[in-house]
PDB file of C-alpha atoms and ligand atoms in Angstrom:
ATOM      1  CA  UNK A   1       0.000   0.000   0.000  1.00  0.00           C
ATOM      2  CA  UNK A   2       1.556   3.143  -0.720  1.00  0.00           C
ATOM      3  CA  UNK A   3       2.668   5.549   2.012  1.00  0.00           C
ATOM      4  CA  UNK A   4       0.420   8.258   1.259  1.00  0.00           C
ATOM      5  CA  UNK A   5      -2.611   6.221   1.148  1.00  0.00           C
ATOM      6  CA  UNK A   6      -1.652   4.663   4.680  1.00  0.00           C
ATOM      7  CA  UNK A   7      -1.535   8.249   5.773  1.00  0.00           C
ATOM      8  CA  UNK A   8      -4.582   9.497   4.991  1.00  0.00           C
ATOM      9  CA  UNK A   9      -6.031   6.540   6.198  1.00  0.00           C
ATOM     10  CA  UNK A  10      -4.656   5.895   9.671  1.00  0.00           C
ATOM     11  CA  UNK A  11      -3.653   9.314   9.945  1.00  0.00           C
ATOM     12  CA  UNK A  12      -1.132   8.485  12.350  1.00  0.00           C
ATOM     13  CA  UNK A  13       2.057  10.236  10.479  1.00  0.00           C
ATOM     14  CA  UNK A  14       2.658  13.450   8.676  1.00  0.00           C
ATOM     15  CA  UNK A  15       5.469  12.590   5.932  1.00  0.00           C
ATOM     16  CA  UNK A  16       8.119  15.555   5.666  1.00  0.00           C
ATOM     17  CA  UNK A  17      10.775  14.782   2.803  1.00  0.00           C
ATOM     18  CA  UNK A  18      13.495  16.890   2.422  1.00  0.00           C
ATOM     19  CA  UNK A  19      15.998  17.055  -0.666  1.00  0.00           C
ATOM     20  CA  UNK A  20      19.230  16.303   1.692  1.00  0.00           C
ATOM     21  CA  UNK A  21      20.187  15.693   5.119  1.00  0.00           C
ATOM     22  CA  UNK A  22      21.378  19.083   5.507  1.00  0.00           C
ATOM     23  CA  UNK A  23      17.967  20.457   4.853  1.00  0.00           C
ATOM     24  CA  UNK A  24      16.114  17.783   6.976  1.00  0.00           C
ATOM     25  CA  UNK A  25      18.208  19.061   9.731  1.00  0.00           C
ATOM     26  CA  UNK A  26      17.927  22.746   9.339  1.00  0.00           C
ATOM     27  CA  UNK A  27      13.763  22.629   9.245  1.00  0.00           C
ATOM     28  CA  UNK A  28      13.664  20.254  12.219  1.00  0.00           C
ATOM     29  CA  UNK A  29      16.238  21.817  14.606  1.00  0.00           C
ATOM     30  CA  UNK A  30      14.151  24.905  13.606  1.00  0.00           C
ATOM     31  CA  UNK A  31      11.013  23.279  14.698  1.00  0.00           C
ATOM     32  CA  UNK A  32      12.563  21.792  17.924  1.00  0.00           C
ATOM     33  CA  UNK A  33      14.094  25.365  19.088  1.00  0.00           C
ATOM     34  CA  UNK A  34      10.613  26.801  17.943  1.00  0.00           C
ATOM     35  CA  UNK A  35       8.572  24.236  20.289  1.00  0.00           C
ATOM     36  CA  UNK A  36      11.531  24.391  23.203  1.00  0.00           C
ATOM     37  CA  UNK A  37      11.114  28.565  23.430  1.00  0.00           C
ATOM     38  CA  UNK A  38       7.311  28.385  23.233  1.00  0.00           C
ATOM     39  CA  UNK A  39       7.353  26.226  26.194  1.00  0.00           C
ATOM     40  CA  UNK A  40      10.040  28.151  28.287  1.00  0.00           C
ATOM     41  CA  UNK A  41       7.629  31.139  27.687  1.00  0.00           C
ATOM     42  CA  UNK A  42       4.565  29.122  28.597  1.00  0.00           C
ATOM     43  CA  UNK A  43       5.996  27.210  31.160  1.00  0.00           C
ATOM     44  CA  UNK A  44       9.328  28.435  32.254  1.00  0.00           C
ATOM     45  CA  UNK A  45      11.002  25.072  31.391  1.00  0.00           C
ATOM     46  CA  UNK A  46      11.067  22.637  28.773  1.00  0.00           C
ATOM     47  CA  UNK A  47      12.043  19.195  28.165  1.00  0.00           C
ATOM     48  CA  UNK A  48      13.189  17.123  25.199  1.00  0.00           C
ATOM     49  CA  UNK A  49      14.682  13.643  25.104  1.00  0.00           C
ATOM     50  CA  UNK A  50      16.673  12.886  22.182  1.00  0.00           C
ATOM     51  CA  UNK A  51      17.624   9.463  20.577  1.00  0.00           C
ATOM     52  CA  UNK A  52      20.912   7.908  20.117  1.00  0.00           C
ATOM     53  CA  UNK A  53      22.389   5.919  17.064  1.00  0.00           C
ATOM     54  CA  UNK A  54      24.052   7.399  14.398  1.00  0.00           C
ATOM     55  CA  UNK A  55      21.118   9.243  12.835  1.00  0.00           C
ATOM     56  CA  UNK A  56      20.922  11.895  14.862  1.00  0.00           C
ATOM     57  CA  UNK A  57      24.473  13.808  14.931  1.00  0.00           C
ATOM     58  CA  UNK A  58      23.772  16.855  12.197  1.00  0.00           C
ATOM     59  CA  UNK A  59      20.922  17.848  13.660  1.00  0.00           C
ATOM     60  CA  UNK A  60      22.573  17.705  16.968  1.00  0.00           C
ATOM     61  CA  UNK A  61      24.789  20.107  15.722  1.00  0.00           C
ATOM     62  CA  UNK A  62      22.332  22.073  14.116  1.00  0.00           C
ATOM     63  CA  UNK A  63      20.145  22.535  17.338  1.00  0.00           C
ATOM     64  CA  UNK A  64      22.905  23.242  19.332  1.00  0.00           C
ATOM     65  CA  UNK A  65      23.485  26.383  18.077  1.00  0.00           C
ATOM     66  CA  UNK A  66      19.727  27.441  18.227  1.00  0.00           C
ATOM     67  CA  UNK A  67      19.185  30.729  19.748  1.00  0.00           C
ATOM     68  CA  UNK A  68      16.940  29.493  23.116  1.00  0.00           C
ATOM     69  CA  UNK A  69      16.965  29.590  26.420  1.00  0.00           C
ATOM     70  CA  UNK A  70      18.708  26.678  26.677  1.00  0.00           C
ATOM     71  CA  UNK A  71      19.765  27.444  30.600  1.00  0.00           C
ATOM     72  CA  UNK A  72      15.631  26.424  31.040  1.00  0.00           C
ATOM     73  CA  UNK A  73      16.097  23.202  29.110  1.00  0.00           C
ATOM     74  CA  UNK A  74      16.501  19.735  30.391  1.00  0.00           C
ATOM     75  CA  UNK A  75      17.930  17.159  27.432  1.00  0.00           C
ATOM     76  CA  UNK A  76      17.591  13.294  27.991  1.00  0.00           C
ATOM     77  CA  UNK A  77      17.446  10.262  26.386  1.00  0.00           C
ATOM     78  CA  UNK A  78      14.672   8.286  24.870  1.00  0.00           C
ATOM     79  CA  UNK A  79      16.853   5.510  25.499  1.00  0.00           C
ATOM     80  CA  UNK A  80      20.406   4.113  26.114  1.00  0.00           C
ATOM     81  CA  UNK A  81      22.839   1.170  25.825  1.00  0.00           C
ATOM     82  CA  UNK A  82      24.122   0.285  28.597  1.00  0.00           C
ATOM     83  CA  UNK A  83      27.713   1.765  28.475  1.00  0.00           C
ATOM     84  CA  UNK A  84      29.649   4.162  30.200  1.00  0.00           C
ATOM     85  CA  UNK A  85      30.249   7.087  28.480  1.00  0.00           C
ATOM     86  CA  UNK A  86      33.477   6.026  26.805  1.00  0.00           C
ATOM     87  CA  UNK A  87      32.159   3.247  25.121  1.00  0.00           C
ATOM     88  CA  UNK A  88      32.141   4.351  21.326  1.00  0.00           C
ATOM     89  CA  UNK A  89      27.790   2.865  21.633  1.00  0.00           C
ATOM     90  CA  UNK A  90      27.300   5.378  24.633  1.00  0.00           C
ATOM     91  CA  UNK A  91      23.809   7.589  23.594  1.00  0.00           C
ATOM     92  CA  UNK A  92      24.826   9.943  26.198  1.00  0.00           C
ATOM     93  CA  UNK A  93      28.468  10.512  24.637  1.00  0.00           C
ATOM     94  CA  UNK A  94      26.978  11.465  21.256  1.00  0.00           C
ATOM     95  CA  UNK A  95      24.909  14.029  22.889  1.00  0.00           C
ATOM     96  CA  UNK A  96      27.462  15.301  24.857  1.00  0.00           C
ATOM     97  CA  UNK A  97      30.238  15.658  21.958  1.00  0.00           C
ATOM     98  CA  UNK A  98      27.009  16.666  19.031  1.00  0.00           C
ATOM     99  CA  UNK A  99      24.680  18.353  21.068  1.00  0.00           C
ATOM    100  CA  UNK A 100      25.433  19.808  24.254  1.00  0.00           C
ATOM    101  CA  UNK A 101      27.991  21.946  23.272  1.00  0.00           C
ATOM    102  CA  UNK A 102      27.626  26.078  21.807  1.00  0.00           C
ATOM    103  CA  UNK A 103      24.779  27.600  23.228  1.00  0.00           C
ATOM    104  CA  UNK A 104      23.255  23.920  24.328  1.00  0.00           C
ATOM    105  CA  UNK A 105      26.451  23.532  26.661  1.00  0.00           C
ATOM    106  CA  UNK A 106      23.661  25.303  29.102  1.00  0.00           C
ATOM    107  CA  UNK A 107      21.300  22.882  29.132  1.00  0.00           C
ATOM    108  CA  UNK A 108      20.826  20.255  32.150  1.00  0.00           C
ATOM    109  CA  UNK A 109      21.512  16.946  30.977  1.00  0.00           C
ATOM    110  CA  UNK A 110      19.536  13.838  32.513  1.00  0.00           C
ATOM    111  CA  UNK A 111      21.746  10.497  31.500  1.00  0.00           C
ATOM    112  CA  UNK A 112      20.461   7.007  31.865  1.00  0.00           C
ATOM    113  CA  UNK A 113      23.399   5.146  32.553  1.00  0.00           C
ATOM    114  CA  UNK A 114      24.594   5.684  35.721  1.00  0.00           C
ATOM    115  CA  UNK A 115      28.209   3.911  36.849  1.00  0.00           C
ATOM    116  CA  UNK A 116      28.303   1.707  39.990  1.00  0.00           C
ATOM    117  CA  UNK A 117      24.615   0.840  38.870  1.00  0.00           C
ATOM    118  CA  UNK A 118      23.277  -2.704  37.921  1.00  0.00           C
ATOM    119  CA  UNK A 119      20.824  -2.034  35.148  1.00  0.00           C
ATOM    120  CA  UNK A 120      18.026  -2.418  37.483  1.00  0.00           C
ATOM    121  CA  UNK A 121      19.378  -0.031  39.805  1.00  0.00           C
ATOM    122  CA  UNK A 122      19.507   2.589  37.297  1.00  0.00           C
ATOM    123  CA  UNK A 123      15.906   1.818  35.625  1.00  0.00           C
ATOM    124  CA  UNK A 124      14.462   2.141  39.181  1.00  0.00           C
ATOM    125  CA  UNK A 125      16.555   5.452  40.100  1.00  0.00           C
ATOM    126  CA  UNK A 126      16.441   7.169  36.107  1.00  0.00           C
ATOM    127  CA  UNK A 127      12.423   6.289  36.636  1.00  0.00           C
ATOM    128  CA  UNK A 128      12.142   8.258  39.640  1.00  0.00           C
ATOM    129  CA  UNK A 129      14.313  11.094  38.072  1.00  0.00           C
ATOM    130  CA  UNK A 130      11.427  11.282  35.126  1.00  0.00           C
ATOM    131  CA  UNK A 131       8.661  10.949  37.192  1.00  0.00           C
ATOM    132  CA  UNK A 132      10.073  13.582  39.201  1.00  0.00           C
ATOM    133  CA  UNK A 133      10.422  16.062  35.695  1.00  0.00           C
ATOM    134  CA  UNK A 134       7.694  18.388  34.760  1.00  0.00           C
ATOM    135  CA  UNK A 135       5.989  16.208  32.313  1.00  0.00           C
ATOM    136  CA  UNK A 136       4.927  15.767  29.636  1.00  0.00           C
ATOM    137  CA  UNK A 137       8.142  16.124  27.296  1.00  0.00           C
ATOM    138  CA  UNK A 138       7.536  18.885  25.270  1.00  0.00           C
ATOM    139  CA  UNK A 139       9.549  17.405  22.387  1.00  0.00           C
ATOM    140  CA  UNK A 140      10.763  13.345  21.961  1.00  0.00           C
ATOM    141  CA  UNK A 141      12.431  12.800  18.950  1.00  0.00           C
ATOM    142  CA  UNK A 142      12.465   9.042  17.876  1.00  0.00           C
ATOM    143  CA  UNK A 143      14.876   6.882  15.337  1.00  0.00           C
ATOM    144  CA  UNK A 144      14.619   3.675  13.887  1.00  0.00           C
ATOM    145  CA  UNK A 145      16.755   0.622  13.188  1.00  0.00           C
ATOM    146  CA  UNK A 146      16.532  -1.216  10.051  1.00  0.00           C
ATOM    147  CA  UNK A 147      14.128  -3.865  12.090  1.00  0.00           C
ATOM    148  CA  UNK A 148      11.874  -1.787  13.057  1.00  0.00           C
ATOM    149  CA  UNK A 149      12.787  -0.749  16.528  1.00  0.00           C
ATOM    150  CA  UNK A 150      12.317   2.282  18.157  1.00  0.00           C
ATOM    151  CA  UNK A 151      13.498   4.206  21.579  1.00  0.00           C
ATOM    152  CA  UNK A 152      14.660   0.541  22.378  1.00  0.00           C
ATOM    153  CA  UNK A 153      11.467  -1.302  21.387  1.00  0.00           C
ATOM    154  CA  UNK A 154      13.524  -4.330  20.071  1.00  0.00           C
ATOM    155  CA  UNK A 155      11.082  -7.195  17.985  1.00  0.00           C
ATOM    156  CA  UNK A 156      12.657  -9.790  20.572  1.00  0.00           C
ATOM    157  CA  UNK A 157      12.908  -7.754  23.586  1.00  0.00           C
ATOM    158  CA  UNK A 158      11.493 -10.111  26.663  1.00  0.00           C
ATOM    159  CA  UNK A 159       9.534  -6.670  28.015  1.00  0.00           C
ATOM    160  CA  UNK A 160       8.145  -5.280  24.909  1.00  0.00           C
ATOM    161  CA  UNK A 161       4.704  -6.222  25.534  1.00  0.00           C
ATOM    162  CA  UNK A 162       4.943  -3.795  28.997  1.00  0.00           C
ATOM    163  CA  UNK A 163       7.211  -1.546  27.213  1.00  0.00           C
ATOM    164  CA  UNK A 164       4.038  -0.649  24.561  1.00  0.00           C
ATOM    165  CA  UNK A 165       1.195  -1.113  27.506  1.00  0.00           C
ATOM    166  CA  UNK A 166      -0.415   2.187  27.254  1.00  0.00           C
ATOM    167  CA  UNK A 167      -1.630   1.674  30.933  1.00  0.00           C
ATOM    168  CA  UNK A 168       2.309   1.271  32.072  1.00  0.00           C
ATOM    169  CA  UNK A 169       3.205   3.957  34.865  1.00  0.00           C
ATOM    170  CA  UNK A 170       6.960   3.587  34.891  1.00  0.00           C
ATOM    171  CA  UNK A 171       9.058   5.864  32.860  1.00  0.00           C
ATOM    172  CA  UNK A 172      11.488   3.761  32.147  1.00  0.00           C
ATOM    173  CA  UNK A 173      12.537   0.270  31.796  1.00  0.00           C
ATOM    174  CA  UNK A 174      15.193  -2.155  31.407  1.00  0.00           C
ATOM    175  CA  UNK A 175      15.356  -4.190  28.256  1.00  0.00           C
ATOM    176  CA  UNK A 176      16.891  -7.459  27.176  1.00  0.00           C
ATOM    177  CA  UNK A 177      16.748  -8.011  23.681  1.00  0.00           C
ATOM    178  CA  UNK A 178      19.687 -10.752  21.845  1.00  0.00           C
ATOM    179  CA  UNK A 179      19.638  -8.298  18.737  1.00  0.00           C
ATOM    180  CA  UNK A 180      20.165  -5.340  20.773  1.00  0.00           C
ATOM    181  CA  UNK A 181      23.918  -5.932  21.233  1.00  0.00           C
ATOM    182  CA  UNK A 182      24.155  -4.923  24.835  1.00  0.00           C
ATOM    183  CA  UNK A 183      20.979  -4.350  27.746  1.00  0.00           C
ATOM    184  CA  UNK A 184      19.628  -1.297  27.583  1.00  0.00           C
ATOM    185  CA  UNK A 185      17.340   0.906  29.523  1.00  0.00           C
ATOM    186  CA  UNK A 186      14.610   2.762  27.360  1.00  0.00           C
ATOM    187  CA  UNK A 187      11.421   5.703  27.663  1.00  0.00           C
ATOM    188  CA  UNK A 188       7.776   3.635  27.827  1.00  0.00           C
ATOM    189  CA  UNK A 189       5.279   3.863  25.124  1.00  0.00           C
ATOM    190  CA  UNK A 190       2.904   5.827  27.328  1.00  0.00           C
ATOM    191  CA  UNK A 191       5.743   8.871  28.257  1.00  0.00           C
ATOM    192  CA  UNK A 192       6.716   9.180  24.595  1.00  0.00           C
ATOM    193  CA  UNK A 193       3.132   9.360  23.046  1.00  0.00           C
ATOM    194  CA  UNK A 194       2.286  11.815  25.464  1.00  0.00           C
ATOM    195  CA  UNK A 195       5.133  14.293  24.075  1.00  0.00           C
ATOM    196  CA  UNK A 196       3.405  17.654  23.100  1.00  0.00           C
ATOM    197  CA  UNK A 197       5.703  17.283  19.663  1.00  0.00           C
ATOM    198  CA  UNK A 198       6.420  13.609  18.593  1.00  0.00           C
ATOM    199  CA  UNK A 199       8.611  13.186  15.731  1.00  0.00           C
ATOM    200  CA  UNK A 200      10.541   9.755  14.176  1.00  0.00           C
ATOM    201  CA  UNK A 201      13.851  10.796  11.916  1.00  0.00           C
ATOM    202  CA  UNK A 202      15.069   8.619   9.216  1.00  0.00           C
ATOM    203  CA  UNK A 203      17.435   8.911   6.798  1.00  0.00           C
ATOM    204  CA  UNK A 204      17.812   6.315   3.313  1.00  0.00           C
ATOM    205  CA  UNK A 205      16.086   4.683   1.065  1.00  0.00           C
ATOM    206  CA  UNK A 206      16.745   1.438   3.372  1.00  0.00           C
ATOM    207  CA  UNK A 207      15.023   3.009   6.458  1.00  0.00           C
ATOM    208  CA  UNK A 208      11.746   4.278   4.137  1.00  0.00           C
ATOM    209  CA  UNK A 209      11.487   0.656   2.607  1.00  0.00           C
ATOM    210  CA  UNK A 210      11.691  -0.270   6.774  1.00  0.00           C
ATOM    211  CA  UNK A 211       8.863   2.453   7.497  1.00  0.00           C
ATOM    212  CA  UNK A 212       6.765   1.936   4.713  1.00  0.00           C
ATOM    213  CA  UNK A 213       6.822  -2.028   5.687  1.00  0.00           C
ATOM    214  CA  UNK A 214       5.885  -1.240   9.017  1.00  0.00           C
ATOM    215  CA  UNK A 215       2.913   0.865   8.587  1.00  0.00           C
ATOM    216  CA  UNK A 216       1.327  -1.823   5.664  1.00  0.00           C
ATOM    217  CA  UNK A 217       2.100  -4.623   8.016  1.00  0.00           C
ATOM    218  CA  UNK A 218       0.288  -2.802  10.573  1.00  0.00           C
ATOM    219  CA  UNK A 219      -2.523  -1.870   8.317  1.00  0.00           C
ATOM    220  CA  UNK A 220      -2.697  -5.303   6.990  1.00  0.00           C
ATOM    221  CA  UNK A 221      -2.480  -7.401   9.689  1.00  0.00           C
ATOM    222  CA  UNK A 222      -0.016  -9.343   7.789  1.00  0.00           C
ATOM    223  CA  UNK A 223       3.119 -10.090   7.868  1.00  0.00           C
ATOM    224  CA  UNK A 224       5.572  -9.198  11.192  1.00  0.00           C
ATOM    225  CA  UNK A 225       4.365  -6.268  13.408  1.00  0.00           C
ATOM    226  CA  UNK A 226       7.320  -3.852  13.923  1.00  0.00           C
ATOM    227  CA  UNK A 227       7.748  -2.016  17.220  1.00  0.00           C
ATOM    228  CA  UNK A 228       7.807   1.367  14.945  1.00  0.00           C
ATOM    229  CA  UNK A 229       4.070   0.737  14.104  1.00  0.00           C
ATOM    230  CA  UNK A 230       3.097   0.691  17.702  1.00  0.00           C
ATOM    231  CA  UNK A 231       4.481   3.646  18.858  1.00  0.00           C
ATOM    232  CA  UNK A 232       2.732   5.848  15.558  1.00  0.00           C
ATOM    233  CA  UNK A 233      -0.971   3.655  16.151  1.00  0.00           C
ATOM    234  CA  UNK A 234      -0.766   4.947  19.721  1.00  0.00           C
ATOM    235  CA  UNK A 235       0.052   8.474  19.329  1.00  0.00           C
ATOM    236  CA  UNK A 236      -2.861  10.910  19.847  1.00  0.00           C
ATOM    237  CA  UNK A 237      -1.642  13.016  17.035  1.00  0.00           C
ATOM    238  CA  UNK A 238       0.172  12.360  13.990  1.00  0.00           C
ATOM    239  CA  UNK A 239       3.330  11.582  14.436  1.00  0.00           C
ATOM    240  CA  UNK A 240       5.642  13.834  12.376  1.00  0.00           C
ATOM    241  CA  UNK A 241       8.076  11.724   9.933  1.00  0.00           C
ATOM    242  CA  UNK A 242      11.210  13.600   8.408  1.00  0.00           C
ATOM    243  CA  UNK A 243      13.131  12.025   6.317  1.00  0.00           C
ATOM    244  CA  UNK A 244      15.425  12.519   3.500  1.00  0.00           C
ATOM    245  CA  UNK A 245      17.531  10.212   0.825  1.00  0.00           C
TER     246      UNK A 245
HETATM  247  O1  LIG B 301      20.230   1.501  19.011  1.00  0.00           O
HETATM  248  C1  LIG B 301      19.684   2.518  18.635  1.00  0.00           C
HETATM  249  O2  LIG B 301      19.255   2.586  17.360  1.00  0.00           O
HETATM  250  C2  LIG B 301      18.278   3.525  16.912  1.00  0.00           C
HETATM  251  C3  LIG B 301      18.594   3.791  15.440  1.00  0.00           C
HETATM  252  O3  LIG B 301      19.963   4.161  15.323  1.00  0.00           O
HETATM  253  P1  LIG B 301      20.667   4.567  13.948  1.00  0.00           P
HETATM  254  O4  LIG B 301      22.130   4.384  14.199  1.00  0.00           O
HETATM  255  O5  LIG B 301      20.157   3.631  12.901  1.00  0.00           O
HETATM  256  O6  LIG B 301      20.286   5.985  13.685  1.00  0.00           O
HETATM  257  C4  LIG B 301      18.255   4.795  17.739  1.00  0.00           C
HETATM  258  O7  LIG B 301      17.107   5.547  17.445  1.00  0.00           O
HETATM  259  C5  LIG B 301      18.303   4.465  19.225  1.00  0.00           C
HETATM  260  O8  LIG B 301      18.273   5.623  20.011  1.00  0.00           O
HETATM  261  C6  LIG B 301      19.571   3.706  19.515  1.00  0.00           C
HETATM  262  O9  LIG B 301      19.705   3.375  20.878  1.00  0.00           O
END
């Protein structure tokens, strides 16, 4: 089924394609620091959680040089692999090096890992640190793996049927998944739907072929339901796709 079709009829994404990655990372750090200063206005604070991967690191750089008040901001992460911050697969390192630095250097960072920690320690304490933020997150920007995940919603993972409960109250969770590489600790469904701006970023033709199976798997019934699919069917609003070649 083609993509626009599957939009206007589960109208759970907005498609915004972009001629380059430059471009795709110009409008949405523009639409992030546009969302960010409307809250700080509203609110006097505002959060975002970012994800990790490789995706993310131009518009990192973009943002961080975004004119806002970034001394109201707090940054975290949608979720994280289970790695101190020198491991090269540390979430919280690329955010640190990409996006906390310029004007973002200001903003109060919330990691997930936490050293001396077992995983469960730091699910239990980073799920009291969330609970404790002024939610909702005014922005959560998701990626995607080639399989379909999303935050860390691994196809195997042992908790992914709590991890996309809608009627979950923890923030965060611990995840085992064998294709994940390493354990991780991710954002529920039920705290990243509620974001006042939701948006997944993907770049390649690889990752739209990924997408576009998702959402006709998940229309169909047919054929393996991908984590990705989940999150966008239980968002309240469209979900807000960018992606470009
Ligand atoms: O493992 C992860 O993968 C996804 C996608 O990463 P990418 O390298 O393909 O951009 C990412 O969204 C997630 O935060 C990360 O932990």
């Amino acid at each position: 089924m083609a993509r626009e079709q599957l939009s206007a009829m589960t109208e759970s994404f907005h498609w915004n394609e972009f001629a380059d990655r430059e471009a795709l990372a110009e409008a949405l750090a523009g639409r992030i620091a546009g969302l960010l200063s409307a809250a700080v206005e509203r609110r006097g604070t505002a959060l975002l959680a970012v994800s990790g991967g490789t995706t993310p690191a131009r518009l990192f750089e973009v943002l961080s040089n975004q004119p806002i008040a970034w001394d109201r901001v707090t940054v975290t992460l949608v979720d994280e692999r289970f790695v101190p911050p020198s491991s090269p697969r540390s979430n919280a390192a690329l955010v640190t090096a990409k996006l906390l630095q310029g004007r973002a250097a200001a903003a109060r960072f919330l990691p997930l890992f936490r050293r001396g920690e077992t995983l469960d320690e730091a699910a239990a304490d980073g799920d009291r640190e969330i609970a404790a933020l002024p939610l909702p997150f005014d922005v959560v920007i998701l990626g995607m793996g080639g399989d379909g995940h999303t935050a860390s919603f691994f196809p195997d993972a042992l908790e992914l049927p709590a991890l996309l409960d809608p009627e979950n109250s923890l923030a965060l969770m611990p995840v085992h998944a064998d294709s994940a590489g390493e354990p991780r600790l991710t954002l529920t469904l039920p705290r990243i739907v509620a974001a006042g701006f939701l948006a997944l970023h993907i770049e390649g033709d690889e990752k739209r072929a990924t997408f576009d199976k998702a959402m006709s798997n998940g229309a169909t019934g047919k054929g393996p339901q991908l984590p990705i699919h989940a999150v966008l069917d239980a968002s309240p609003r469209p979900v807000e796709v960018y992606w470009a070649p």
